[in-house]
mmCIF file of C-alpha atoms in Angstrom:
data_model
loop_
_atom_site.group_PDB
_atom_site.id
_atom_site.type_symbol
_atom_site.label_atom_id
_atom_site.label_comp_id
_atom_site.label_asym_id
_atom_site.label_seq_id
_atom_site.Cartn_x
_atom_site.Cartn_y
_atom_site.Cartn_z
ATOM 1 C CA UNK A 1 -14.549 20.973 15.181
ATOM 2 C CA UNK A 2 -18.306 20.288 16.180
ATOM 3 C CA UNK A 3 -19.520 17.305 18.487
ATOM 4 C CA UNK A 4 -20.305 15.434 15.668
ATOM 5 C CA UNK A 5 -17.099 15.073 13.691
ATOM 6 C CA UNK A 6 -15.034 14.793 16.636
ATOM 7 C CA UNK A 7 -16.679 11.601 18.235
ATOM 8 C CA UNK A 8 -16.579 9.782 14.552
ATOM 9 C CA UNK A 9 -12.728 11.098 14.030
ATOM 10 C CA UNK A 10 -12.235 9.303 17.774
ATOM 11 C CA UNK A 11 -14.375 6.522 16.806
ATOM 12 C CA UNK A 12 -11.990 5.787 13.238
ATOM 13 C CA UNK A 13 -8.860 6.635 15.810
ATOM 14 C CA UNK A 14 -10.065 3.498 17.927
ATOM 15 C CA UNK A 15 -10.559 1.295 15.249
ATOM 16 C CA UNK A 16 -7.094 2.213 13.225
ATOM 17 C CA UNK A 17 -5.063 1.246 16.561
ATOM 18 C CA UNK A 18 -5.973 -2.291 15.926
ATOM 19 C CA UNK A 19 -4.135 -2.564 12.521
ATOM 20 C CA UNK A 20 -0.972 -2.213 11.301
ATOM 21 C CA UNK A 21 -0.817 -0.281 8.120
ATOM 22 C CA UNK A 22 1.635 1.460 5.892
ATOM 23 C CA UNK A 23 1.090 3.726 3.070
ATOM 24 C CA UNK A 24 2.890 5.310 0.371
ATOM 25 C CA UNK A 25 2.145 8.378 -1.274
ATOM 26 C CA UNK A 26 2.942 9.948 -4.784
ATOM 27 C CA UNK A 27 5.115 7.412 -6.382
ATOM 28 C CA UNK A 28 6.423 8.059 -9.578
ATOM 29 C CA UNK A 29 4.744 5.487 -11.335
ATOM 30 C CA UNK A 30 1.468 4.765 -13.563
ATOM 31 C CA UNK A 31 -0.857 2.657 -11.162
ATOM 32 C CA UNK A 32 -1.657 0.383 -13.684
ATOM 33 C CA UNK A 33 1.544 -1.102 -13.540
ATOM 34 C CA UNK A 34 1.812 -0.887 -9.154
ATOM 35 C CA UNK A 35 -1.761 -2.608 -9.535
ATOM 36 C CA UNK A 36 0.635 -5.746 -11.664
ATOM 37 C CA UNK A 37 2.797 -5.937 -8.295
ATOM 38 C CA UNK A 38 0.170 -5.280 -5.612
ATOM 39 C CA UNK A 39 -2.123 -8.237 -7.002
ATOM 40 C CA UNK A 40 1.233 -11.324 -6.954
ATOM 41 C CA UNK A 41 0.962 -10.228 -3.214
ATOM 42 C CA UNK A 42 -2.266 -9.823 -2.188
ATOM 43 C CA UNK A 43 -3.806 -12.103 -0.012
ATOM 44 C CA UNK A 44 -0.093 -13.917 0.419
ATOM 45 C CA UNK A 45 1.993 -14.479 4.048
ATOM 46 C CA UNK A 46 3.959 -11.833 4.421
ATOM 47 C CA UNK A 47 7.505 -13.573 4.343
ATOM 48 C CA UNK A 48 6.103 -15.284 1.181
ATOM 49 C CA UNK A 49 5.449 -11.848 -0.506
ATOM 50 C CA UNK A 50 9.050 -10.463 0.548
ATOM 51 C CA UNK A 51 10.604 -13.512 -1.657
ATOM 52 C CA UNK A 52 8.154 -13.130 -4.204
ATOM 53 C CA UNK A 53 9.391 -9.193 -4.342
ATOM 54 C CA UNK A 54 12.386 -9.854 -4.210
ATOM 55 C CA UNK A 55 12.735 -11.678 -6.832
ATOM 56 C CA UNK A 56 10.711 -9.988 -9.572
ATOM 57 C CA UNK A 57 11.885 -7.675 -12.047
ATOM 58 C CA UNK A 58 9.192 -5.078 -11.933
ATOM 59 C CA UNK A 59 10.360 -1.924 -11.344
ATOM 60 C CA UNK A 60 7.347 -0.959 -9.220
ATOM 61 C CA UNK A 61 8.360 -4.235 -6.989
ATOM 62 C CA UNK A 62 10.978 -2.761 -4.888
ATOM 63 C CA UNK A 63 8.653 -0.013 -3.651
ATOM 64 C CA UNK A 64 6.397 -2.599 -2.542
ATOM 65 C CA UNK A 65 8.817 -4.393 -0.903
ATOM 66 C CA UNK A 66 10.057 -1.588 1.101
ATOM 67 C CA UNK A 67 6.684 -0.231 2.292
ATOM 68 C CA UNK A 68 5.580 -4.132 3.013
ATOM 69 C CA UNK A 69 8.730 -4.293 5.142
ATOM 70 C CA UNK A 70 7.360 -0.932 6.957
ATOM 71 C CA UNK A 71 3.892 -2.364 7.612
ATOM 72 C CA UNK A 72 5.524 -5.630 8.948
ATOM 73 C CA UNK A 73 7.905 -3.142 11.388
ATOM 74 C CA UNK A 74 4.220 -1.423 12.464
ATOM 75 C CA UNK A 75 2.702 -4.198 13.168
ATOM 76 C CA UNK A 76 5.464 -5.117 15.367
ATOM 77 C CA UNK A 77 5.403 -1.584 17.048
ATOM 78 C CA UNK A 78 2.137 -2.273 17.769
ATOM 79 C CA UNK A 79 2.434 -5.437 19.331
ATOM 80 C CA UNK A 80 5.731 -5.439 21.267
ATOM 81 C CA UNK A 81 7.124 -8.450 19.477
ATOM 82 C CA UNK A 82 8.595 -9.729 16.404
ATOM 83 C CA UNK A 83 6.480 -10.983 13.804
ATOM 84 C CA UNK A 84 7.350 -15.253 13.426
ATOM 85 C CA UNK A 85 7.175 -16.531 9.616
ATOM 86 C CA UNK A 86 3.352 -17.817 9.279
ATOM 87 C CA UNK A 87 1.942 -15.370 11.295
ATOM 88 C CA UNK A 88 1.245 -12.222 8.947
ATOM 89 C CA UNK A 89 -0.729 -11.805 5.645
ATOM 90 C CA UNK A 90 -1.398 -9.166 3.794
ATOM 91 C CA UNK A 91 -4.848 -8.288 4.734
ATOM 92 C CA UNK A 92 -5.796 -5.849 1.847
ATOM 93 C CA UNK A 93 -3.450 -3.606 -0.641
ATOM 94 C CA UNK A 94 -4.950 -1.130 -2.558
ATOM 95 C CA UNK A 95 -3.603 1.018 -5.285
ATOM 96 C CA UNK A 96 -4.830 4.460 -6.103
ATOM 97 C CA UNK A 97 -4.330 7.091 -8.671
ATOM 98 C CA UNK A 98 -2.693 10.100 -7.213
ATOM 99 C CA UNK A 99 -1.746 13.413 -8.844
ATOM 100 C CA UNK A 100 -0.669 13.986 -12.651
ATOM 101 C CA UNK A 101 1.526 16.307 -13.431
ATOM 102 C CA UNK A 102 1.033 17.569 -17.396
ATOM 103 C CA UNK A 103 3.764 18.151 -19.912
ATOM 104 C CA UNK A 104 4.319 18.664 -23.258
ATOM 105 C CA UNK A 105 6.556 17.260 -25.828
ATOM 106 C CA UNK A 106 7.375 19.276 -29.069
ATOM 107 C CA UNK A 107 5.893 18.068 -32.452
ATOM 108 C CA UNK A 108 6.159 18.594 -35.753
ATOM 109 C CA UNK A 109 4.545 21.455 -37.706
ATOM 110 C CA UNK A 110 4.617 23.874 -34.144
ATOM 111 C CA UNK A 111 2.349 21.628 -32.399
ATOM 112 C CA UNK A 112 2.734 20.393 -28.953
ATOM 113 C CA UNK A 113 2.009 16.494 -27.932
ATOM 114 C CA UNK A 114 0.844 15.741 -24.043
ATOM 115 C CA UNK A 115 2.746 14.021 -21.565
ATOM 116 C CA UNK A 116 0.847 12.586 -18.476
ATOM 117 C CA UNK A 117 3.276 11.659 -15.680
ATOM 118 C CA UNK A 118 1.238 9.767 -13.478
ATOM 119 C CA UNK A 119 1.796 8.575 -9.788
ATOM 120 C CA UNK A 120 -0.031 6.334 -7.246
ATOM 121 C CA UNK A 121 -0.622 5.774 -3.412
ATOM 122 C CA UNK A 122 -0.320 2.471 -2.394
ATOM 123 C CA UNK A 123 -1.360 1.289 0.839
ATOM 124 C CA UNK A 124 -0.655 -2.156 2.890
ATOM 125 C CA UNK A 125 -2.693 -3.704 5.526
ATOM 126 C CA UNK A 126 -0.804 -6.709 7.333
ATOM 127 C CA UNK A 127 -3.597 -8.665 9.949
ATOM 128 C CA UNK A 128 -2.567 -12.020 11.800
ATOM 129 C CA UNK A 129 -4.165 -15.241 10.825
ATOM 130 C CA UNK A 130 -4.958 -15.963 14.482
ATOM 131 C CA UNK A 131 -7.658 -12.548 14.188
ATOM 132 C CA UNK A 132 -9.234 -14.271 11.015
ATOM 133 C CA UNK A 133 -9.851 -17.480 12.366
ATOM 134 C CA UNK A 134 -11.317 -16.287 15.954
ATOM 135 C CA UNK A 135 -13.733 -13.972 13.636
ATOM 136 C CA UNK A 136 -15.343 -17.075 11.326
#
């Protein structure tokens, strides 16, 4: 690894230790409908979200949940304490496409139809409100 690359892979090191993230990769659904899920939580307190969740009857909700519960146990990691209800957000949750994997479906007349079974990375960003306030 040359000079270069290795102080700007230290230099996104040192600024990743600050936050508390969680991500999930190659989940077996289109991100269209994780996008639905991910945007009723963004922005929201963290305990908030969980209910919200919770409580919805998207398929694609229960992953979120789960990895929003990881973030919230990194962010505790990271701090040595447990996170009190008011403290958390989520700070930014973005969705992206991930890998497809092509099939195909017989049709009539020898012909073949396409299947595209999609998946998505999701990834979860919880920040205090404390941080937000000190930086305005």
């Amino acid at each position: 690894m040359s000079a270069r690359k290795r102080i700007s892979a230290e230099r996104r090191k040192e600024s990743r230790k600050e936050v508390a993230l969680a991500v999930l990769k190659n989940a077996p659904s289109s991100p269209r409908k994780m996008r639905y899920v991910a945007d009723m939580v963004r922005g929201m307190e963290v305990f908030k979200a969980l209910g919200v969740l919770k409580f919805s009857t998207k398929e694609a909700s229960r992953r979120v949940e789960k990895l929003l519960l990881s973030a919230i146990s990194n962010w505790e990691q990271k701090n040595e304490r447990k996170a009190e209800t008011g403290e958390l957000f989520i700070k930014t949750i973005s969705v992206d496409e991930g890998s497809t994997l092509k099939r195909l479906r017989p049709a009539p007349q020898g012909r073949g139809y396409r299947i595209r079974k999609r998946s998505n990375h999701v990834t979860i960003v919880v920040d205090t409100y404390k941080k937000e306030q000190e930086q305005n």
